[in-house]
Amino acid sequence: MEQLNLEKFKTEAHHTLISRLDLEKLSRINSTQARQAVAGMVDQIITDQKVPLSLVEQEKIQADLLDEVFGLGPLEPLLRDPKISEILVNGKDHVFIERGGILQRIDAAFRDDRHLLQIIDRIVSRVGRRVDESSPMVDARLADGSRVNAIIPPLALDGPALSIRRFGTGPVSAKQLVELKTVSPEMMEMLAAAVRARISILISGGTGSGKTTFLNILSRFIPKGERLVTIEDAAELQLGQENIVRLETRPPNIEGAGAIRQRQLLINSLRMRPDRIIMGEVRGEEAFDMLQAMNTGHEGSMTTIHANTTRDALSRLESMVAMSNFNIPEKTVRQQISSAIAIIVQVSRLSDGSRKAISISEITGMDENVISMHEIFSFNKKGIGPDGRVIGAFQPSHIRPKFLEQLRISGIFLPADLFERTMEVN
């Protein structure tokens, strides 16, 4: 059967199925029995229509209709594929995915704008959010933690748009990160030691560069006896500690009231006796309170920030502190930053889709009015191989960091040649 006629038949079959479904009865039985019951109804509808369909076409229609009833329609096959990291819906028939770091368009499509809007509403209603003309933008998350952003008309001119940033089926380990050549073994060994020694770390990078993944991995080196509080706009962190409290911001309600921002959660978290505070991303006036916490007994706290270089990350932090409206002198702000944060990790997504820690720098203090910083490790790109992969090397700067003394006091000793080894990436 031609694709157009197949889609038409599937739409008609879906309408017939909906008219026959007893949703109240379905809700009283378990999901497996419900799927079996609906599958039987779909088979009967296909038989009644007497349309010549191949076995493959029948199976596809049945699978698609089950996804419509119990899942997220055309998104379900994509969500079942563990290799897909991003799903981007630019309109009812413009769907893109990211696989292996590379964006590509696929054939998936929605029947119309109304169909796409129904799927968006199904996603956001599960987490107590709503999307309509009075509230046309929404941030939500799926049951597996994947982050969802949707925007609908009148703000989206070409129909509803949806983006889903997915997370792996299981946590990535430090060993896997080294095997993927995101970092060198030496870089990971140094960062793991810094985390154990309660040295505060800032992870900087662009959208989709792997900041949250990196933060997740570093958090696993925090000793088990410590109490953690995490603060996020949308819960993405997957930490493995037992003594942990997870906090999430709340958007305003339909009247525009009731919002709880990161800064409010951060101030409240200081009363919860945390050893460390892990903030998913610092993006506003909460930067001031985060620096204060790092300087007043919460050493070893970590967060991420959007920036293209380690120096840009410091500039952005200064701008965010200015949002707190405390009129703090510029030099004082820089002194706060230099005493609160010791290490900045810059992560980036390269042209071949791979993620790499391209720079690890240490903040060493102040030089007059400027924050002093030197690079410890870097990734030097040398070119592109015949397969399109980036060629380069993780190289040390041969500068021994000042925080080695803090490691020694904590009983942690790194190999003498750790800051001399180079790792080639082919």
GROMACS .gro file of C-alpha atoms in nm:
model
  426
    1MET     CA    1   0.000   0.000   0.000
    2GLU     CA    2   0.129   0.348  -0.085
    3GLN     CA    3   0.262   0.553   0.205
    4LEU     CA    4  -0.010   0.820   0.170
    5ASN     CA    5  -0.293   0.565   0.171
    6LEU     CA    6  -0.131   0.377   0.460
    7GLU     CA    7  -0.125   0.694   0.669
    8LYS     CA    8  -0.487   0.767   0.577
    9PHE     CA    9  -0.592   0.416   0.680
   10LYS     CA   10  -0.397   0.443   1.005
   11THR     CA   11  -0.572   0.774   1.086
   12GLU     CA   12  -0.913   0.620   1.021
   13ALA     CA   13  -0.823   0.313   1.227
   14HIS     CA   14  -0.711   0.539   1.511
   15HIS     CA   15  -1.043   0.726   1.513
   16THR     CA   16  -1.230   0.393   1.512
   17LEU     CA   17  -1.014   0.261   1.796
   18ILE     CA   18  -1.071   0.570   2.011
   19SER     CA   19  -1.447   0.545   1.962
   20ARG     CA   20  -1.443   0.183   2.083
   21LEU     CA   21  -1.206   0.221   2.378
   22ASP     CA   22  -1.343   0.212   2.730
   23LEU     CA   23  -1.071   0.421   2.895
   24GLU     CA   24  -1.218   0.382   3.243
   25LYS     CA   25  -1.209   0.002   3.211
   26LEU     CA   26  -0.854   0.010   3.073
   27SER     CA   27  -0.737   0.216   3.371
   28ARG     CA   28  -0.848  -0.061   3.610
   29ILE     CA   29  -0.626  -0.336   3.460
   30ASN     CA   30  -0.248  -0.360   3.444
   31SER     CA   31  -0.057  -0.217   3.149
   32THR     CA   32   0.030  -0.555   2.995
   33GLN     CA   33  -0.332  -0.669   2.988
   34ALA     CA   34  -0.441  -0.328   2.858
   35ARG     CA   35  -0.192  -0.344   2.569
   36GLN     CA   36  -0.304  -0.697   2.481
   37ALA     CA   37  -0.669  -0.588   2.483
   38VAL     CA   38  -0.602  -0.288   2.259
   39ALA     CA   39  -0.383  -0.495   2.025
   40GLY     CA   40  -0.674  -0.735   1.980
   41MET     CA   41  -0.906  -0.445   1.900
   42VAL     CA   42  -0.660  -0.312   1.640
   43ASP     CA   43  -0.642  -0.655   1.473
   44GLN     CA   44  -1.022  -0.667   1.459
   45ILE     CA   45  -1.041  -0.317   1.307
   46ILE     CA   46  -0.788  -0.412   1.038
   47THR     CA   47  -0.987  -0.730   0.962
   48ASP     CA   48  -1.319  -0.542   0.947
   49GLN     CA   49  -1.185  -0.282   0.703
   50LYS     CA   50  -1.084  -0.558   0.456
   51VAL     CA   51  -0.795  -0.348   0.328
   52PRO     CA   52  -0.515  -0.551   0.158
   53LEU     CA   53  -0.219  -0.506   0.393
   54SER     CA   54   0.105  -0.698   0.413
   55LEU     CA   55   0.205  -0.856   0.743
   56VAL     CA   56   0.473  -0.587   0.786
   57GLU     CA   57   0.218  -0.309   0.730
   58GLN     CA   58  -0.024  -0.466   0.977
   59GLU     CA   59   0.248  -0.490   1.243
   60LYS     CA   60   0.351  -0.129   1.184
   61ILE     CA   61  -0.006   0.000   1.214
   62GLN     CA   62  -0.059  -0.201   1.532
   63ALA     CA   63   0.268  -0.073   1.685
   64ASP     CA   64   0.191   0.288   1.588
   65LEU     CA   65  -0.161   0.276   1.733
   66LEU     CA   66  -0.038   0.120   2.057
   67ASP     CA   67   0.218   0.400   2.082
   68GLU     CA   68  -0.062   0.652   2.027
   69VAL     CA   69  -0.275   0.507   2.306
   70PHE     CA   70  -0.010   0.421   2.564
   71GLY     CA   71   0.288   0.636   2.472
   72LEU     CA   72   0.395   0.947   2.286
   73GLY     CA   73   0.299   0.853   1.933
   74PRO     CA   74   0.573   0.899   1.670
   75LEU     CA   75   0.824   0.980   1.947
   76GLU     CA   76   0.807   0.633   2.102
   77PRO     CA   77   1.037   0.451   1.854
   78LEU     CA   78   1.290   0.733   1.893
   79LEU     CA   79   1.276   0.717   2.273
   80ARG     CA   80   1.339   0.341   2.258
   81ASP     CA   81   1.662   0.392   2.062
   82PRO     CA   82   1.943   0.436   2.319
   83LYS     CA   83   2.177   0.583   2.057
   84ILE     CA   84   1.959   0.892   2.006
   85SER     CA   85   2.065   1.173   2.239
   86GLU     CA   86   1.844   1.457   2.110
   87ILE     CA   87   1.501   1.471   1.944
   88LEU     CA   88   1.414   1.803   1.779
   89VAL     CA   89   1.067   1.860   1.634
   90ASN     CA   90   1.056   2.181   1.431
   91GLY     CA   91   0.700   2.120   1.313
   92LYS     CA   92   0.459   1.837   1.244
   93ASP     CA   93   0.669   1.696   0.959
   94HIS     CA   94   1.018   1.828   1.037
   95VAL     CA   95   1.185   1.594   1.288
   96PHE     CA   96   1.559   1.581   1.352
   97ILE     CA   97   1.763   1.357   1.582
   98GLU     CA   98   2.116   1.362   1.714
   99ARG     CA   99   2.294   1.027   1.696
  100GLY     CA  100   2.663   1.001   1.777
  101GLY     CA  101   2.687   1.379   1.804
  102ILE     CA  102   2.560   1.432   1.446
  103LEU     CA  103   2.223   1.591   1.361
  104GLN     CA  104   2.013   1.428   1.088
  105ARG     CA  105   1.658   1.457   0.957
  106ILE     CA  106   1.432   1.151   0.977
  107ASP     CA  107   1.098   1.046   0.821
  108ALA     CA  108   0.895   1.058   1.144
  109ALA     CA  109   0.597   1.292   1.126
  110PHE     CA  110   0.279   1.391   1.310
  111ARG     CA  111  -0.062   1.394   1.144
  112ASP     CA  112  -0.107   1.768   1.196
  113ASP     CA  113  -0.033   2.048   1.443
  114ARG     CA  114  -0.318   1.932   1.665
  115HIS     CA  115  -0.162   1.584   1.690
  116LEU     CA  116   0.177   1.730   1.790
  117LEU     CA  117   0.007   1.959   2.043
  118GLN     CA  118  -0.169   1.658   2.198
  119ILE     CA  119   0.164   1.478   2.243
  120ILE     CA  120   0.320   1.789   2.401
  121ASP     CA  121   0.023   1.822   2.636
  122ARG     CA  122   0.052   1.453   2.729
  123ILE     CA  123   0.419   1.504   2.823
  124VAL     CA  124   0.376   1.817   3.033
  125SER     CA  125   0.055   1.709   3.208
  126ARG     CA  126   0.238   1.408   3.354
  127VAL     CA  127   0.459   1.641   3.558
  128GLY     CA  128   0.186   1.885   3.658
  129ARG     CA  129   0.264   2.148   3.394
  130ARG     CA  130   0.039   2.296   3.129
  131VAL     CA  131   0.086   2.453   2.788
  132ASP     CA  132  -0.173   2.671   2.614
  133GLU     CA  133  -0.205   3.016   2.460
  134SER     CA  134  -0.180   3.183   2.799
  135SER     CA  135   0.132   2.982   2.886
  136PRO     CA  136   0.291   2.895   2.548
  137MET     CA  137   0.635   2.787   2.677
  138VAL     CA  138   0.711   2.499   2.909
  139ASP     CA  139   1.006   2.306   3.054
  140ALA     CA  140   0.932   1.953   3.169
  141ARG     CA  141   1.093   1.612   3.191
  142LEU     CA  142   1.008   1.256   3.098
  143ALA     CA  143   0.998   0.966   3.342
  144ASP     CA  144   1.358   0.870   3.252
  145GLY     CA  145   1.484   1.219   3.338
  146SER     CA  146   1.509   1.343   2.979
  147ARG     CA  147   1.458   1.718   2.957
  148VAL     CA  148   1.175   1.853   2.742
  149ASN     CA  149   1.116   2.205   2.614
  150ALA     CA  150   0.808   2.298   2.414
  151ILE     CA  151   0.683   2.620   2.260
  152ILE     CA  152   0.355   2.665   2.075
  153PRO     CA  153   0.177   2.934   1.871
  154PRO     CA  154   0.145   3.228   1.885
  155LEU     CA  155   0.514   3.234   1.985
  156ALA     CA  156   0.610   2.952   1.746
  157LEU     CA  157   0.520   3.083   1.401
  158ASP     CA  158   0.531   2.752   1.211
  159GLY     CA  159   0.339   2.540   1.457
  160PRO     CA  160   0.433   2.370   1.786
  161ALA     CA  161   0.805   2.297   1.840
  162LEU     CA  162   0.951   2.039   2.077
  163SER     CA  163   1.302   1.945   2.188
  164ILE     CA  164   1.396   1.647   2.403
  165ARG     CA  165   1.745   1.612   2.550
  166ARG     CA  166   1.786   1.252   2.646
  167PHE     CA  167   2.003   1.081   2.903
  168GLY     CA  168   2.162   0.740   2.879
  169THR     CA  169   1.989   0.431   3.010
  170GLY     CA  170   2.259   0.404   3.277
  171PRO     CA  171   2.514   0.636   3.433
  172VAL     CA  172   2.838   0.688   3.242
  173SER     CA  173   3.146   0.601   3.445
  174ALA     CA  174   3.481   0.777   3.464
  175LYS     CA  175   3.636   0.475   3.292
  176GLN     CA  176   3.394   0.506   3.000
  177LEU     CA  177   3.473   0.877   2.969
  178VAL     CA  178   3.842   0.791   2.937
  179GLU     CA  179   3.767   0.512   2.685
  180LEU     CA  180   3.563   0.758   2.478
  181LYS     CA  181   3.869   0.988   2.487
  182THR     CA  182   3.667   1.271   2.637
  183VAL     CA  183   3.950   1.311   2.888
  184SER     CA  184   4.291   1.156   2.937
  185PRO     CA  185   4.352   0.917   3.230
  186GLU     CA  186   4.581   1.178   3.387
  187MET     CA  187   4.315   1.450   3.371
  188MET     CA  188   4.055   1.223   3.530
  189GLU     CA  189   4.295   1.109   3.803
  190MET     CA  190   4.374   1.470   3.893
  191LEU     CA  191   4.008   1.577   3.897
  192ALA     CA  192   3.907   1.275   4.107
  193ALA     CA  193   4.175   1.365   4.361
  194ALA     CA  194   4.056   1.728   4.365
  195VAL     CA  195   3.697   1.622   4.436
  196ARG     CA  196   3.802   1.395   4.724
  197ALA     CA  197   4.011   1.678   4.870
  198ARG     CA  198   3.710   1.917   4.869
  199ILE     CA  199   3.843   2.150   4.599
  200SER     CA  200   3.561   2.348   4.434
  201ILE     CA  201   3.520   2.295   4.060
  202LEU     CA  202   3.337   2.494   3.790
  203ILE     CA  203   3.251   2.312   3.464
  204SER     CA  204   3.214   2.541   3.165
  205GLY     CA  205   3.089   2.471   2.813
  206GLY     CA  206   2.828   2.532   2.548
  207THR     CA  207   2.488   2.371   2.497
  208GLY     CA  208   2.516   1.995   2.450
  209SER     CA  209   2.886   1.987   2.533
  210GLY     CA  210   2.844   1.735   2.816
  211LYS     CA  211   2.863   1.959   3.123
  212THR     CA  212   2.597   1.773   3.319
  213THR     CA  213   2.746   1.433   3.231
  214PHE     CA  214   3.086   1.553   3.350
  215LEU     CA  215   2.935   1.689   3.672
  216ASN     CA  216   2.761   1.356   3.733
  217ILE     CA  217   3.085   1.164   3.696
  218LEU     CA  218   3.293   1.393   3.918
  219SER     CA  219   3.027   1.376   4.189
  220ARG     CA  220   3.084   1.001   4.221
  221PHE     CA  221   3.425   1.069   4.372
  222ILE     CA  222   3.268   1.251   4.669
  223PRO     CA  223   3.322   1.038   4.983
  224LYS     CA  224   3.011   0.849   5.095
  225GLY     CA  225   3.006   1.004   5.442
  226GLU     CA  226   2.915   1.350   5.313
  227ARG     CA  227   2.569   1.507   5.284
  228LEU     CA  228   2.481   1.660   4.946
  229VAL     CA  229   2.210   1.898   4.830
  230THR     CA  230   2.147   1.934   4.456
  231ILE     CA  231   1.968   2.234   4.304
  232GLU     CA  232   1.843   2.237   3.945
  233ASP     CA  233   1.599   2.407   3.712
  234ALA     CA  234   1.503   2.068   3.566
  235ALA     CA  235   1.627   1.757   3.744
  236GLU     CA  236   1.904   1.605   3.530
  237LEU     CA  237   2.169   1.500   3.780
  238GLN     CA  238   2.188   1.129   3.862
  239LEU     CA  239   2.408   1.111   4.170
  240GLY     CA  240   2.477   0.784   4.344
  241GLN     CA  241   2.516   0.901   4.705
  242GLU     CA  242   2.278   0.789   4.981
  243ASN     CA  243   2.271   1.108   5.192
  244ILE     CA  244   2.136   1.342   4.928
  245VAL     CA  245   1.849   1.591   4.900
  246ARG     CA  246   1.738   1.684   4.547
  247LEU     CA  247   1.572   2.022   4.492
  248GLU     CA  248   1.410   2.158   4.178
  249THR     CA  249   1.283   2.505   4.092
  250ARG     CA  250   0.914   2.571   4.028
  251PRO     CA  251   0.783   2.788   3.744
  252PRO     CA  252   0.509   3.046   3.802
  253ASN     CA  253   0.148   2.933   3.787
  254ILE     CA  254  -0.104   3.060   3.533
  255GLU     CA  255  -0.147   3.381   3.733
  256GLY     CA  256   0.229   3.441   3.720
  257ALA     CA  257   0.279   3.376   4.091
  258GLY     CA  258   0.431   3.100   4.301
  259ALA     CA  259   0.765   3.069   4.123
  260ILE     CA  260   1.057   2.931   4.326
  261ARG     CA  261   1.396   3.026   4.183
  262GLN     CA  262   1.738   2.868   4.224
  263ARG     CA  263   1.852   3.145   4.456
  264GLN     CA  264   1.570   3.076   4.700
  265LEU     CA  265   1.649   2.704   4.701
  266LEU     CA  266   2.019   2.776   4.751
  267ILE     CA  267   1.955   3.004   5.050
  268ASN     CA  268   1.722   2.742   5.199
  269SER     CA  269   1.974   2.462   5.137
  270LEU     CA  270   2.226   2.635   5.365
  271ARG     CA  271   1.989   2.554   5.654
  272MET     CA  272   1.987   2.184   5.561
  273ARG     CA  273   2.340   2.109   5.685
  274PRO     CA  274   2.497   2.019   5.347
  275ASP     CA  275   2.865   1.933   5.323
  276ARG     CA  276   2.856   2.022   4.956
  277ILE     CA  277   2.608   2.190   4.725
  278ILE     CA  278   2.583   2.067   4.365
  279MET     CA  279   2.407   2.317   4.139
  280GLY     CA  280   2.307   2.190   3.797
  281GLU     CA  281   2.381   2.522   3.631
  282VAL     CA  282   2.443   2.871   3.763
  283ARG     CA  283   2.272   3.127   3.541
  284GLY     CA  284   2.165   3.429   3.746
  285GLU     CA  285   2.177   3.610   4.079
  286GLU     CA  286   2.225   3.277   4.264
  287ALA     CA  287   2.592   3.300   4.157
  288PHE     CA  288   2.658   3.537   4.447
  289ASP     CA  289   2.514   3.297   4.705
  290MET     CA  290   2.697   3.003   4.548
  291LEU     CA  291   3.030   3.183   4.586
  292GLN     CA  292   2.942   3.274   4.944
  293ALA     CA  293   2.866   2.910   5.022
  294MET     CA  294   3.196   2.793   4.870
  295ASN     CA  295   3.378   3.048   5.085
  296THR     CA  296   3.200   2.967   5.410
  297GLY     CA  297   3.233   2.597   5.483
  298HIS     CA  298   3.097   2.430   5.170
  299GLU     CA  299   3.428   2.372   4.993
  300GLY     CA  300   3.416   2.108   4.724
  301SER     CA  301   3.085   2.231   4.588
  302MET     CA  302   3.042   2.214   4.211
  303THR     CA  303   2.834   2.373   3.937
  304THR     CA  304   2.827   2.431   3.562
  305ILE     CA  305   2.809   2.747   3.353
  306HIS     CA  306   2.753   2.834   2.988
  307ALA     CA  307   3.073   2.982   2.842
  308ASN     CA  308   3.309   2.926   2.549
  309THR     CA  309   3.639   2.953   2.739
  310THR     CA  310   3.757   2.936   3.099
  311ARG     CA  311   3.823   3.311   3.098
  312ASP     CA  312   3.473   3.376   2.959
  313ALA     CA  313   3.333   3.166   3.244
  314LEU     CA  314   3.487   3.407   3.497
  315SER     CA  315   3.344   3.706   3.310
  316ARG     CA  316   2.998   3.550   3.310
  317LEU     CA  317   3.023   3.479   3.682
  318GLU     CA  318   3.102   3.846   3.744
  319SER     CA  319   2.799   3.950   3.538
  320MET     CA  320   2.574   3.711   3.732
  321VAL     CA  321   2.694   3.841   4.068
  322ALA     CA  322   2.606   4.192   3.945
  323MET     CA  323   2.244   4.070   3.899
  324SER     CA  324   2.215   4.033   4.277
  325ASN     CA  325   2.204   4.416   4.301
  326PHE     CA  326   2.437   4.440   4.600
  327ASN     CA  327   2.662   4.696   4.426
  328ILE     CA  328   2.976   4.503   4.520
  329PRO     CA  329   3.301   4.654   4.388
  330GLU     CA  330   3.446   4.470   4.089
  331LYS     CA  331   3.768   4.384   4.271
  332THR     CA  332   3.577   4.236   4.564
  333VAL     CA  333   3.372   4.017   4.328
  334ARG     CA  334   3.690   3.887   4.164
  335GLN     CA  335   3.845   3.818   4.504
  336GLN     CA  336   3.535   3.618   4.596
  337ILE     CA  337   3.563   3.415   4.275
  338SER     CA  338   3.936   3.351   4.311
  339SER     CA  339   3.901   3.230   4.669
  340ALA     CA  340   3.586   3.020   4.605
  341ILE     CA  341   3.679   2.830   4.288
  342ALA     CA  342   4.009   2.650   4.230
  343ILE     CA  343   3.955   2.456   3.905
  344ILE     CA  344   3.767   2.535   3.582
  345VAL     CA  345   3.705   2.252   3.335
  346GLN     CA  346   3.616   2.360   2.981
  347VAL     CA  347   3.423   2.098   2.783
  348SER     CA  348   3.328   2.125   2.417
  349ARG     CA  349   3.151   1.937   2.141
  350LEU     CA  350   3.383   1.912   1.840
  351SER     CA  351   3.298   1.906   1.469
  352ASP     CA  352   3.279   1.524   1.459
  353GLY     CA  353   3.021   1.519   1.740
  354SER     CA  354   3.265   1.400   2.007
  355ARG     CA  355   3.282   1.572   2.347
  356LYS     CA  356   3.617   1.660   2.498
  357ALA     CA  357   3.757   1.839   2.800
  358ILE     CA  358   3.962   2.087   2.601
  359SER     CA  359   4.110   2.272   2.898
  360ILE     CA  360   4.158   2.236   3.273
  361SER     CA  361   4.278   2.555   3.440
  362GLU     CA  362   4.365   2.645   3.797
  363ILE     CA  363   4.276   2.980   3.956
  364THR     CA  364   4.579   3.086   4.159
  365GLY     CA  365   4.464   3.416   4.312
  366MET     CA  366   4.466   3.783   4.219
  367ASP     CA  367   4.722   3.987   4.029
  368GLU     CA  368   4.620   4.343   4.114
  369ASN     CA  369   4.263   4.362   3.972
  370VAL     CA  370   4.283   4.051   3.751
  371ILE     CA  371   4.213   3.689   3.845
  372SER     CA  372   4.530   3.485   3.788
  373MET     CA  373   4.484   3.154   3.612
  374HIS     CA  374   4.705   2.900   3.438
  375GLU     CA  375   4.627   2.596   3.228
  376ILE     CA  376   4.718   2.251   3.361
  377PHE     CA  377   4.594   2.031   3.075
  378SER     CA  378   4.462   2.108   2.728
  379PHE     CA  379   4.343   1.932   2.413
  380ASN     CA  380   4.533   2.049   2.106
  381LYS     CA  381   4.346   1.982   1.784
  382LYS     CA  382   4.576   1.884   1.496
  383GLY     CA  383   4.332   1.818   1.214
  384ILE     CA  384   4.060   1.590   1.075
  385GLY     CA  385   4.124   1.226   0.984
  386PRO     CA  386   4.000   1.054   0.665
  387ASP     CA  387   3.698   0.920   0.857
  388GLY     CA  388   3.600   1.271   0.967
  389ARG     CA  389   3.720   1.220   1.325
  390VAL     CA  390   3.913   1.493   1.504
  391ILE     CA  391   4.284   1.422   1.553
  392GLY     CA  392   4.468   1.579   1.844
  393ALA     CA  393   4.637   1.522   2.177
  394PHE     CA  394   4.573   1.581   2.546
  395GLN     CA  395   4.881   1.765   2.664
  396PRO     CA  396   5.001   1.886   3.003
  397SER     CA  397   5.136   2.236   3.046
  398HIS     CA  398   5.414   2.094   3.272
  399ILE     CA  399   5.302   2.338   3.543
  400ARG     CA  400   5.242   2.172   3.876
  401PRO     CA  401   4.920   2.311   4.029
  402LYS     CA  402   4.921   2.495   4.360
  403PHE     CA  403   4.643   2.275   4.501
  404LEU     CA  404   4.886   1.980   4.523
  405GLU     CA  405   4.961   2.100   4.875
  406GLN     CA  406   4.591   2.075   4.963
  407LEU     CA  407   4.590   1.722   4.821
  408ARG     CA  408   4.892   1.632   5.034
  409ILE     CA  409   4.724   1.763   5.349
  410SER     CA  410   4.421   1.545   5.260
  411GLY     CA  411   4.648   1.241   5.232
  412ILE     CA  412   4.628   1.222   4.852
  413PHE     CA  413   4.948   1.190   4.651
  414LEU     CA  414   4.956   1.199   4.271
  415PRO     CA  415   5.233   1.035   4.064
  416ALA     CA  416   5.528   1.264   4.002
  417ASP     CA  417   5.503   1.225   3.623
  418LEU     CA  418   5.126   1.286   3.603
  419PHE     CA  419   5.177   1.635   3.466
  420GLU     CA  420   5.429   1.518   3.204
  421ARG     CA  421   5.228   1.259   3.004
  422THR     CA  422   5.072   1.324   2.663
  423MET     CA  423   4.783   1.121   2.517
  424GLU     CA  424   4.731   1.110   2.140
  425VAL     CA  425   4.375   1.097   2.001
  426ASN     CA  426   4.342   0.950   1.650
   0.00000   0.00000   0.00000
